[in-house]
Coordinates of C-alpha atoms in Angstrom, one line a residue:
M4 CA -57.1 -17.7 76.5
K5 CA -60.7 -19.3 75.1
S6 CA -59.2 -22.7 74.9
I7 CA -57.9 -22.6 78.6
M8 CA -61.6 -21.6 79.4
L9 CA -63.1 -24.3 77.4
F10 CA -60.9 -27.1 79.5
K11 CA -62.2 -25.5 82.8
M12 CA -65.8 -25.2 81.8
P13 CA -68.0 -27.4 84.2
Q14 CA -69.1 -30.8 82.9
K15 CA -73.0 -29.8 82.4
L16 CA -71.8 -27.0 80.0
K17 CA -69.5 -29.0 78.0
F18 CA -72.7 -31.4 77.3
L19 CA -75.0 -28.6 76.6
S20 CA -72.5 -26.9 74.2
I21 CA -72.1 -30.4 72.6
A22 CA -76.0 -31.0 72.6
V23 CA -76.2 -27.8 70.4
I24 CA -73.7 -29.0 68.2
A25 CA -75.7 -32.3 67.8
L26 CA -78.4 -30.4 66.1
S27 CA -77.4 -31.5 62.9
L28 CA -76.3 -34.8 63.5
A29 CA -76.8 -37.4 61.5
A30 CA -76.4 -41.3 61.8
C31 CA -75.9 -41.5 57.8
S32 CA -76.1 -39.2 55.3
T33 CA -79.8 -38.9 55.2
G34 CA -79.6 -36.5 58.2
P35 CA -81.4 -36.5 61.6
K36 CA -84.9 -38.1 62.2
V37 CA -87.7 -35.2 62.7
R38 CA -90.7 -35.7 63.9
S39 CA -93.5 -33.2 65.4
D40 CA -97.0 -33.2 66.9
K41 CA -99.6 -30.6 67.5
A42 CA -102.7 -30.2 69.5
T43 CA -106.0 -31.0 67.8
N44 CA -108.3 -28.1 66.7
I45 CA -105.6 -25.5 67.0
D46 CA -105.7 -23.0 64.2
F47 CA -102.2 -21.5 64.0
S48 CA -103.5 -18.5 62.1
Q49 CA -104.8 -16.9 65.1
Y50 CA -101.4 -16.7 66.7
Q51 CA -99.3 -13.5 65.7
T52 CA -96.7 -12.9 68.4
F53 CA -94.1 -15.0 70.1
A54 CA -91.5 -14.7 72.8
F55 CA -89.2 -16.9 74.6
V56 CA -90.1 -18.2 78.1
S57 CA -88.0 -16.6 80.9
E58 CA -86.1 -19.7 82.1
L59 CA -85.2 -21.8 78.9
A60 CA -84.2 -25.4 79.5
T61 CA -80.8 -24.6 77.9
D62 CA -79.9 -22.3 80.4
R63 CA -79.6 -24.4 83.6
A64 CA -76.6 -22.6 84.8
G65 CA -78.1 -19.5 85.6
Y66 CA -77.0 -17.4 82.6
T67 CA -77.6 -17.3 78.8
T68 CA -75.2 -19.6 77.1
L69 CA -73.9 -19.7 73.5
V70 CA -76.1 -22.7 72.8
T71 CA -79.2 -20.4 73.7
Q72 CA -78.3 -17.6 71.6
H73 CA -77.7 -20.0 68.6
F74 CA -81.1 -21.8 69.2
K75 CA -83.1 -18.2 69.6
D76 CA -81.5 -16.9 66.3
A77 CA -82.4 -19.9 64.4
I78 CA -86.1 -19.9 66.1
R79 CA -86.6 -16.3 65.6
T80 CA -85.7 -16.4 61.9
E81 CA -88.0 -19.6 61.1
L82 CA -91.1 -18.0 63.0
T83 CA -90.6 -14.6 61.5
A84 CA -90.5 -16.3 57.9
R85 CA -93.9 -17.6 58.7
G86 CA -95.3 -14.1 59.6
Y87 CA -94.9 -14.3 63.4
R88 CA -94.0 -11.2 65.2
F89 CA -91.4 -11.1 68.2
D90 CA -93.3 -9.5 71.1
E91 CA -91.8 -9.8 74.7
S92 CA -94.6 -7.4 76.0
N93 CA -97.9 -9.5 74.9
P94 CA -96.7 -12.7 73.3
Q95 CA -99.5 -15.4 72.1
L96 CA -97.2 -18.1 71.9
L97 CA -94.1 -18.9 74.2
V98 CA -91.1 -20.8 72.8
N99 CA -89.1 -23.1 74.9
F100 CA -86.4 -25.6 73.8
N101 CA -83.9 -28.2 75.1
S102 CA -81.0 -30.1 73.8
N103 CA -79.7 -33.5 75.1
V104 CA -76.6 -35.7 74.3
A105 CA -76.4 -39.3 75.3
N106 CA -73.8 -41.7 74.6
R107 CA -74.7 -45.0 72.8
S108 CA -73.1 -48.1 71.5
E109 CA -73.8 -50.5 68.7
T110 CA -72.6 -53.6 68.2
R111 CA -72.3 -54.8 64.5
S112 CA -72.0 -58.4 63.3
I113 CA -70.4 -58.8 59.6
P114 CA -70.6 -62.2 58.1
T115 CA -67.1 -63.0 56.6
T116 CA -65.9 -66.0 54.4
S117 CA -62.3 -67.1 54.1
Y118 CA -61.0 -70.1 52.6
H119 CA -58.9 -73.0 54.3
Y120 CA -56.2 -75.0 52.3
G121 CA -54.9 -76.6 55.5
Y122 CA -51.2 -77.6 55.1
Y123 CA -51.7 -78.1 51.5
H124 CA -50.4 -74.6 50.5
Y125 CA -49.4 -75.5 46.9
R126 CA -53.2 -76.1 46.4
R127 CA -53.8 -72.4 46.3
G128 CA -54.7 -71.0 42.9
I129 CA -57.4 -71.6 40.2
V130 CA -57.2 -75.4 40.2
Y131 CA -58.0 -75.8 44.0
A132 CA -60.7 -73.7 45.7
G133 CA -60.1 -74.8 49.3
F134 CA -62.7 -75.0 51.9
P135 CA -65.0 -72.2 52.8
V136 CA -64.9 -71.4 56.4
Y137 CA -67.7 -68.8 57.7
S138 CA -67.2 -66.8 60.7
T139 CA -68.5 -63.4 61.7
D140 CA -66.8 -60.4 62.4
V141 CA -68.1 -58.3 65.6
S142 CA -67.2 -54.9 66.2
T143 CA -68.6 -52.3 69.0
V144 CA -69.2 -48.4 67.8
H145 CA -69.6 -45.7 70.5
Y146 CA -71.3 -42.6 69.4
K147 CA -72.9 -39.5 70.5
V148 CA -76.5 -38.9 69.9
G149 CA -78.2 -35.5 70.4
T150 CA -81.8 -34.7 70.7
V151 CA -83.4 -31.2 70.0
N152 CA -86.8 -30.2 71.3
I153 CA -88.5 -27.2 70.3
D154 CA -91.9 -26.3 72.3
L155 CA -94.6 -23.6 71.3
V156 CA -96.8 -22.8 74.1
D157 CA -100.4 -21.1 74.2
A158 CA -99.3 -18.1 76.6
E159 CA -103.0 -17.4 77.7
K160 CA -103.9 -21.1 77.9
R161 CA -100.5 -22.4 79.3
Q162 CA -101.2 -25.3 76.9
L163 CA -98.3 -26.9 74.6
V164 CA -99.9 -26.6 71.0
W165 CA -96.6 -27.7 68.9
E166 CA -93.6 -29.7 69.5
G167 CA -90.7 -30.6 67.2
I168 CA -88.1 -33.2 67.8
A169 CA -84.9 -33.8 65.9
E170 CA -82.4 -36.8 66.6
G171 CA -79.2 -38.2 65.0
S172 CA -75.4 -38.9 65.8
L173 CA -73.0 -36.0 66.2
K174 CA -70.9 -35.2 63.2
Q175 CA -67.4 -33.4 63.2
R176 CA -68.6 -30.3 61.2
D177 CA -71.0 -29.7 63.9
L178 CA -68.5 -29.1 66.3
E179 CA -66.6 -26.9 64.0
Q180 CA -69.6 -24.7 63.3
P181 CA -72.3 -24.9 66.0
R182 CA -74.2 -21.9 64.9
Q183 CA -74.8 -23.1 61.4
A184 CA -75.3 -26.7 63.0
A185 CA -78.0 -25.1 65.0
A186 CA -79.7 -23.1 62.1
R187 CA -79.7 -26.5 59.7
T188 CA -81.3 -28.4 62.4
V189 CA -83.9 -25.8 63.5
A190 CA -84.8 -25.2 59.8
L191 CA -85.5 -29.0 59.4
I192 CA -87.7 -29.1 62.6
F193 CA -89.8 -26.1 61.2
E194 CA -90.3 -28.0 57.8
Q195 CA -92.9 -29.5 59.8
F196 CA -94.7 -26.6 61.5
P197 CA -98.2 -26.2 60.5
T198 CA -97.5 -22.8 58.9
P199 CA -95.1 -22.8 56.1
A200 CA -92.7 -20.0 55.4
N201 CA -93.4 -17.1 53.4

């Protein structure tokens, strides 16, 4: 029954699901590219509580998706580890997040060398080297790149105070383990957060 529902899922939701899975994406074994930015002159020790915005960017369909739940669990874990307390009634920080998947293509050129012996095939071997023929093998690789953004907003000032971004290419294990993929990528993003984990 679950597999039938997956195929009937609207196209937007399919892309959202893939996006979360793409959290731990890596174009190579080094993992996703992670970067962050923060507002100047902000003392993060002044904040003690947080909550999530009422309409998260991953809930475009009008209800809470599994993608959203994976994100919320992972982000809550990271902020709690840094001493922040979840408080929906009086949050000092509001958290929003988004994920996006884009199709990309890359053309790769690899120089190759072969040896041409003409019609003197008996010349092959260690006595004759033949004439080198230089060429280039060209191939096009198609892949998906996922981007995850996490925003922290000062609830009183309605000002973005920190953002973390991860980007990388989709891996098969992320498709198979979306919750773990979300946790891994959120943890990588929060490694660049100004307040370290306790």
